[in-house]
Short mmCIF file of C-alpha atoms in Angstrom, two decimals:
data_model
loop_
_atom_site.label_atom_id
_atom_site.label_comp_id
_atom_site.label_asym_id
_atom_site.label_seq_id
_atom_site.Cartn_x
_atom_site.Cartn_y
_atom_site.Cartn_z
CA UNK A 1 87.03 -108.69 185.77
CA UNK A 2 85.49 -106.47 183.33
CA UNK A 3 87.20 -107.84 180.51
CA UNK A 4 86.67 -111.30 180.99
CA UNK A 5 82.75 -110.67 181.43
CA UNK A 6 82.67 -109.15 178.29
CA UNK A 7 84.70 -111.73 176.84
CA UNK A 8 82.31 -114.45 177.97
CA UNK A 9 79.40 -112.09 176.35
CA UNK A 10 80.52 -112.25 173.22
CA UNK A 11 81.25 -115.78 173.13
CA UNK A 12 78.02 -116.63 174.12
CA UNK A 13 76.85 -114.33 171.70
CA UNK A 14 79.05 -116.01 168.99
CA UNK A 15 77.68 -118.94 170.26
CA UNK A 16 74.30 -118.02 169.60
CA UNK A 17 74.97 -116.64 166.13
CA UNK A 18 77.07 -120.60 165.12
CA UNK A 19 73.93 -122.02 166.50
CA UNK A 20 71.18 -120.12 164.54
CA UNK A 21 73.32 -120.02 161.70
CA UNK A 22 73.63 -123.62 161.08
CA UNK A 23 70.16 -123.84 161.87
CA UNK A 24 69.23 -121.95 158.99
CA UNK A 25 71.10 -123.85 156.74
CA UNK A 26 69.45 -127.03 158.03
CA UNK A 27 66.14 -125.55 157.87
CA UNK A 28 66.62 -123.63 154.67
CA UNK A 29 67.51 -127.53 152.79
CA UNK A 30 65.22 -129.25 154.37
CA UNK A 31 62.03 -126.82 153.42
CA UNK A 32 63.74 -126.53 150.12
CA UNK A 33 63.76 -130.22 149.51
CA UNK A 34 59.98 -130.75 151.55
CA UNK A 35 58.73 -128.04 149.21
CA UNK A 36 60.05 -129.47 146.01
CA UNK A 37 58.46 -132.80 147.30
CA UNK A 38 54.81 -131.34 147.55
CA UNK A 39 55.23 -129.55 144.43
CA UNK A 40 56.04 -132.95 142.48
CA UNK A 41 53.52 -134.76 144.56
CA UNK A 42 50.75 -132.31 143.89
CA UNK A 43 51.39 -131.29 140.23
CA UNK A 44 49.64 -132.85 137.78
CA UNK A 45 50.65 -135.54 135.15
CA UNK A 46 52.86 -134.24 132.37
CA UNK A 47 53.44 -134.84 128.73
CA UNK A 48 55.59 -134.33 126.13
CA UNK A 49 53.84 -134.72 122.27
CA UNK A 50 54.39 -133.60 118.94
CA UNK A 51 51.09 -131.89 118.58
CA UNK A 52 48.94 -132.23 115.68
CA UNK A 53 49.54 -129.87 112.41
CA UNK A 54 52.04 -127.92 114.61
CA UNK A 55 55.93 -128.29 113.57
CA UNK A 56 57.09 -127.36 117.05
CA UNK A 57 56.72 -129.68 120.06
CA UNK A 58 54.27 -129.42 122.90
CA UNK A 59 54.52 -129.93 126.61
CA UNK A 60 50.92 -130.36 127.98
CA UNK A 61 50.10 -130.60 131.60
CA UNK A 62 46.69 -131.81 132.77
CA UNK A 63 44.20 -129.77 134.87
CA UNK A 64 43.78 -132.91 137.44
CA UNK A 65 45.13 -135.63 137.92
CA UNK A 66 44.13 -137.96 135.56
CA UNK A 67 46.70 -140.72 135.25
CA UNK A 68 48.90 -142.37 132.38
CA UNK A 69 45.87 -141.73 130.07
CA UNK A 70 43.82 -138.83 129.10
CA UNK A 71 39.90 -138.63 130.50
CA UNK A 72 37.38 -137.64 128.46
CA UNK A 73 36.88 -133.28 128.78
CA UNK A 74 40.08 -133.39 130.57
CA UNK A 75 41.65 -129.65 130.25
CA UNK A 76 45.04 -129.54 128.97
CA UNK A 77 47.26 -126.18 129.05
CA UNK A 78 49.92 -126.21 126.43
CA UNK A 79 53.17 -124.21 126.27
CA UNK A 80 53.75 -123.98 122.38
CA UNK A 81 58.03 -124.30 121.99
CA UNK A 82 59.87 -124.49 118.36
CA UNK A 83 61.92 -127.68 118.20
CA UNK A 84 64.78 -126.14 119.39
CA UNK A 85 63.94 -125.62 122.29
CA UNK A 86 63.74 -122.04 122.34
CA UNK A 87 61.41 -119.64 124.38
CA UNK A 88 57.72 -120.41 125.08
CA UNK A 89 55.43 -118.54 121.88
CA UNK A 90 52.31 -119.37 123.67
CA UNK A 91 50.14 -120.80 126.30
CA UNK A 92 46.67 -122.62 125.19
CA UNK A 93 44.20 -124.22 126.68
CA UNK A 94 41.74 -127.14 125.12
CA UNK A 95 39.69 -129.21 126.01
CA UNK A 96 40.01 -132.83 124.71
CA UNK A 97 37.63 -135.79 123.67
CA UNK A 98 40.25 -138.11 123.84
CA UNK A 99 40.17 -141.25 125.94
CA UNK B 1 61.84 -143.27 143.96
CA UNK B 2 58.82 -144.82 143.42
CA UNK B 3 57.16 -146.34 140.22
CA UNK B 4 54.70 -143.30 140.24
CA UNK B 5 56.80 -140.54 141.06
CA UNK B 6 59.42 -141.94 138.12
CA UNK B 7 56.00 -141.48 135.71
CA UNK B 8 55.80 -137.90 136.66
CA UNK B 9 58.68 -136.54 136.72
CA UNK B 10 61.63 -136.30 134.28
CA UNK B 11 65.13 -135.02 135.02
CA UNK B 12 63.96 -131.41 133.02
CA UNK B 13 60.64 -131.21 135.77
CA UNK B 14 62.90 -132.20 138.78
CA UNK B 15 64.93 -129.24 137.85
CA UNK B 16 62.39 -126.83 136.99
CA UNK B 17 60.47 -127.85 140.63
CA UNK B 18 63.56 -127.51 142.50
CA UNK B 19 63.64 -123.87 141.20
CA UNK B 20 60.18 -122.91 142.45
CA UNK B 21 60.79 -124.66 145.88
CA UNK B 22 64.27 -122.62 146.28
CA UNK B 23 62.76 -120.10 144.94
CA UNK B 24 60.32 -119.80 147.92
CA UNK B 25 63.34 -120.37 150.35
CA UNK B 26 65.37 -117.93 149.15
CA UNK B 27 62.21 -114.94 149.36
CA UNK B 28 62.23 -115.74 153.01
CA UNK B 29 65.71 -115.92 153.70
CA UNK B 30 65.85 -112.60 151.55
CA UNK B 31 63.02 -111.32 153.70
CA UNK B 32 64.48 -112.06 157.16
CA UNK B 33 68.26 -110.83 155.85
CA UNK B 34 65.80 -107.27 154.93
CA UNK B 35 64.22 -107.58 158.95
CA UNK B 36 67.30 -108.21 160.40
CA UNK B 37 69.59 -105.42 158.71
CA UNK B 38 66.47 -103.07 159.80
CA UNK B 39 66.76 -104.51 162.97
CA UNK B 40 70.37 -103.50 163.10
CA UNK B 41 70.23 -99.82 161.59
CA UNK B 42 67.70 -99.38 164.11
CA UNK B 43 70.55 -100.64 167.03
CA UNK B 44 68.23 -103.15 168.15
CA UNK B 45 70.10 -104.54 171.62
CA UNK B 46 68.23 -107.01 174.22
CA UNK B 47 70.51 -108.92 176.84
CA UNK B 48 69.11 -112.23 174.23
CA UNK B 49 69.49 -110.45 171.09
CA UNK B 50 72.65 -108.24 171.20
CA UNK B 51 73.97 -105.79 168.23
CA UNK B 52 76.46 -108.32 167.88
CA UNK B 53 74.43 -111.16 167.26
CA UNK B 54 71.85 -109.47 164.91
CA UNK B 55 74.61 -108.24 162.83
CA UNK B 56 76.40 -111.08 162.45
CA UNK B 57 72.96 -113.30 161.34
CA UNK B 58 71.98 -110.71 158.87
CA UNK B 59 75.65 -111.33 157.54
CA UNK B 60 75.34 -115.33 157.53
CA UNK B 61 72.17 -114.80 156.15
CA UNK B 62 72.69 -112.75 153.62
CA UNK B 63 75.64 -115.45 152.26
CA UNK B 64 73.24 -118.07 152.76
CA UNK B 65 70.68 -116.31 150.01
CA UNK B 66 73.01 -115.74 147.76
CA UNK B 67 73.89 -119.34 147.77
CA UNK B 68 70.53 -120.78 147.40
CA UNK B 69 69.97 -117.86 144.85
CA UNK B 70 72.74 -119.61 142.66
CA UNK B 71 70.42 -122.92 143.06
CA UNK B 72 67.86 -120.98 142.27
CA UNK B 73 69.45 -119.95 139.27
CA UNK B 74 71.24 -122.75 138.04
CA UNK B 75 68.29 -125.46 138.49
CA UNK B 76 66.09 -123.95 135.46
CA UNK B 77 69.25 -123.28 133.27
CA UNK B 78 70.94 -126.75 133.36
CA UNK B 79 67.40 -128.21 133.16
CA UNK B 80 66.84 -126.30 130.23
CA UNK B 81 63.24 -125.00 131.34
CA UNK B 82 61.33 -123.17 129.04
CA UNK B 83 64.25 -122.66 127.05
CA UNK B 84 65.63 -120.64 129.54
CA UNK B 85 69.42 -119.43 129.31
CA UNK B 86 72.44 -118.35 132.27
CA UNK B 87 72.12 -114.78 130.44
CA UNK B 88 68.67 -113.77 131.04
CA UNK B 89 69.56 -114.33 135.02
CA UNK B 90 71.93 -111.71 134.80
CA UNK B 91 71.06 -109.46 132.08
CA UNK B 92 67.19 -108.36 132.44
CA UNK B 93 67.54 -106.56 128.80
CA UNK B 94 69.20 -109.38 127.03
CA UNK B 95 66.48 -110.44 124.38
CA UNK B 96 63.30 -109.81 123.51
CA UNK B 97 61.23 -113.05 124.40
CA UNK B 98 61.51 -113.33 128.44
CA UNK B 99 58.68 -111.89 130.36
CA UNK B 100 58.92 -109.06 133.29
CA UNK B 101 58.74 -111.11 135.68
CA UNK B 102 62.09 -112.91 134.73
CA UNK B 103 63.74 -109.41 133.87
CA UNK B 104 62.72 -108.38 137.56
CA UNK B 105 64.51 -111.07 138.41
CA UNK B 106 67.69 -110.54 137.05
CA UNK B 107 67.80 -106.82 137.59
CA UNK B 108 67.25 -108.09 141.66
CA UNK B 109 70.19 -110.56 141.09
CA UNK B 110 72.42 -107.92 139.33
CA UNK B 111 72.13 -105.74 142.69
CA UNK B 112 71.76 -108.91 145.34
CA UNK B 113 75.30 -109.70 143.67
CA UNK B 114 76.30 -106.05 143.79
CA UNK B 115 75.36 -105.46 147.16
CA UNK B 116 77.08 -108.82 148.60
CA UNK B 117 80.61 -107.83 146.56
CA UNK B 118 80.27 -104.36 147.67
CA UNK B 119 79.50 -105.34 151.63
CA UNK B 120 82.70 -108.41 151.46
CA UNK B 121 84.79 -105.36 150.13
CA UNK B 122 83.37 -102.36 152.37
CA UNK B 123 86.66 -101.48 154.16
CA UNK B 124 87.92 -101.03 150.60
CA UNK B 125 84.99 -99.38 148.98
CA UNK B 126 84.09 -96.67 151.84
CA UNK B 127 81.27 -96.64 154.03
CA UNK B 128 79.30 -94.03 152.20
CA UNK B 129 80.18 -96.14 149.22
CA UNK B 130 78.40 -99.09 150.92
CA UNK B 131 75.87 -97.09 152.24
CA UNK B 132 74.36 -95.88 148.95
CA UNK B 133 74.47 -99.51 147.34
CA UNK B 134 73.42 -101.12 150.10
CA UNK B 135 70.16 -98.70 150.36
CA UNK B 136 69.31 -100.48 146.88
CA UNK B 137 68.40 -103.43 148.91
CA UNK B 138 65.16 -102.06 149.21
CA UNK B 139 64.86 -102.01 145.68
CA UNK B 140 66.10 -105.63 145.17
CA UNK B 141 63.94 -107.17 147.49
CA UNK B 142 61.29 -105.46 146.11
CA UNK B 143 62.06 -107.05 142.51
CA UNK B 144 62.10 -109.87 144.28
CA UNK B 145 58.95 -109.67 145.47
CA UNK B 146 57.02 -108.48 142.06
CA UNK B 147 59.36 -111.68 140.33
CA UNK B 148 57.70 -114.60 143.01
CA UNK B 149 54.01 -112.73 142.42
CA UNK B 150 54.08 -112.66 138.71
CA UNK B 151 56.06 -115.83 137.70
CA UNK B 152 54.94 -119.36 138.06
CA UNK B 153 51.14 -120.83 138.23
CA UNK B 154 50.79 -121.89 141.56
CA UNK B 155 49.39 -118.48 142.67
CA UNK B 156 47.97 -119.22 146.27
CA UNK B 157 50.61 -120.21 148.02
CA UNK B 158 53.15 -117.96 146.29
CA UNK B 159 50.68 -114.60 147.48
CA UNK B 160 50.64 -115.91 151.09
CA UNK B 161 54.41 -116.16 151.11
CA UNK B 162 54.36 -112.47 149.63
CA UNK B 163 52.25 -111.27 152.14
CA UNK B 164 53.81 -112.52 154.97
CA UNK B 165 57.22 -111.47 153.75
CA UNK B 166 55.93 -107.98 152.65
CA UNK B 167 54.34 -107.72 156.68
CA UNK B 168 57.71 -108.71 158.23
CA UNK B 169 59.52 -106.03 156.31
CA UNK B 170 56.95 -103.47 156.83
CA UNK B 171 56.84 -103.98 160.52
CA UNK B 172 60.78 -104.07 160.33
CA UNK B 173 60.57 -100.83 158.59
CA UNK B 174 58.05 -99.15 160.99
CA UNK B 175 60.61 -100.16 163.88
CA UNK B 176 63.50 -98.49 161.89
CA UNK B 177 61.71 -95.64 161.44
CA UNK B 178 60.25 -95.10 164.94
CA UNK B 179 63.59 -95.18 166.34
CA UNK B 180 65.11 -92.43 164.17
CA UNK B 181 62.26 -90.65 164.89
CA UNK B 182 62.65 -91.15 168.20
CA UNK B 183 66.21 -90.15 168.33
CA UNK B 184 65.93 -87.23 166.07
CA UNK B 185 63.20 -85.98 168.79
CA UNK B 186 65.74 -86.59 171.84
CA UNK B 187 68.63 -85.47 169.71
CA UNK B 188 67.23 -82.40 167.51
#
């Protein structure tokens, strides 16, 4: 009698352990893909340029959200990278007149 | 997707976004794996939450991490972020150019991934074996930690995931440690 009660503990506990285990998995993709969502929905507009007099590439990223074109003081940050897409030499900031 | 979500975001951002969000994920599953092997060294046992089923989560758990960990990994690499290579997730010494935050991180995946081989193979390795690598938990978690508050430029949201992660495990800790004391005082 003993026995079996234990037995039944431990499946319930087993249970228990299927139940919250899958549930982290469910809950583990589902904040990783919600998170991933606000990030993209909340980051700014992003650009790819050569830059002027610089040999390397540029990837700029705007301090707001200021749509397909530049506004006028708009701060960019850019990550300086060689061509080749190696490491990142530097981070600047500017500000730009462009419109 | 929609018109202005396809402006925004190319396949290289996607990536790149998908390692901050799993990034995030894996911290907290990280964090509650920490809690609930604390949890269990400290023979936590409620009718609800037995030994058994505390042990057995920080084991699913644990797998789980490591799992999104590879995500976490593999998103910036085959996205080709920053220039970033497979290498520098493993080897924190590997070159020059990568900043301590990213060697952090590899030196915490190096032991996450030491830790998880040593605990599938602890029958073979010994338990005092297992014991001493799996103390450097602490330690990896802790790289963890210092890798999610230095990298990235989203700053707010990444300190209030530190701080409520860094509060579980110290109250997790504080439990641990009350019960040994406990026992050595009943036990001397």
């Amino acid at each position: 009698m003993v026995q079996r009660s234990r037995l039944a503990a431990r499946e319930t506990a087993l249970s228990r352990v299927r139940t919250l285990t899958v549930a982290t998995i469910v809950v583990s993709v589902i904040a990783t893909i919600g998170i991933w969502a606000a990030i993209v929905i909340a980051s700014p507009r992003s650009d790819t340029n050569q830059a002027p007099g610089l040999s390397g590439s540029w990837t700029g990223r705007s301090s707001a959200r200021t749509g397909p074109r530049l506004a006028a003081g708009t701060t960019w940050e850019a990550q300086l990278q060689p061509a080749d897409s190696g490491p990142v030499l530097t981070t600047k900031t500017a500000r730009t007149d462009r419109t | 997707m929609s018109t202005g979500l396809a402006l925004r975001l190319t396949d290289k951002q996607a990536l790149a976004y998908l390692c901050r969000s799993s990034g995030f994920v894996v911290l907290v599953l990280l964090t509650a794996t920490m809690v609930l092997g604390l949890l269990t060294a400290g023979r936590l046992n409620s009718p609800r939450w037995s030994r058994l089923v505390v042990l057995s989560l920080h084991r699913n758990l644990s797998l789980i991490s490591v799992a999104l960990l590879f995500v976490h990994l593999l998103a910036p690499v085959i996205g080709g972020h920053l220039g970033l290579k497979l290498a520098y997730a493993f080897v924190p010494f590997v070159t020059a150019h990568i900043q301590v935050w990213t060697r952090a991180a590899s030196s915490a995946t190096d032991l996450i991934l030491l830790i998880t081989i040593v605990s599938l193979a602890r029958v073979k390795a010994g338990y005092r074996f297992w014991r001493w690598v799996h103390m450097t938990s602490y330690v990896a978690w802790s790289l963890a930690v210092v890798h999610a508050t230095g990298i990235g430029s989203d700053r707010r949201p990444v300190l209030m995931c530190d701080a409520v992660c860094i509060a579980a495990v110290a109250l997790a800790s504080g439990y641990r440690l009350r019960v040994r004391w406990t026992t050595a005082q009943r036990y001397p």
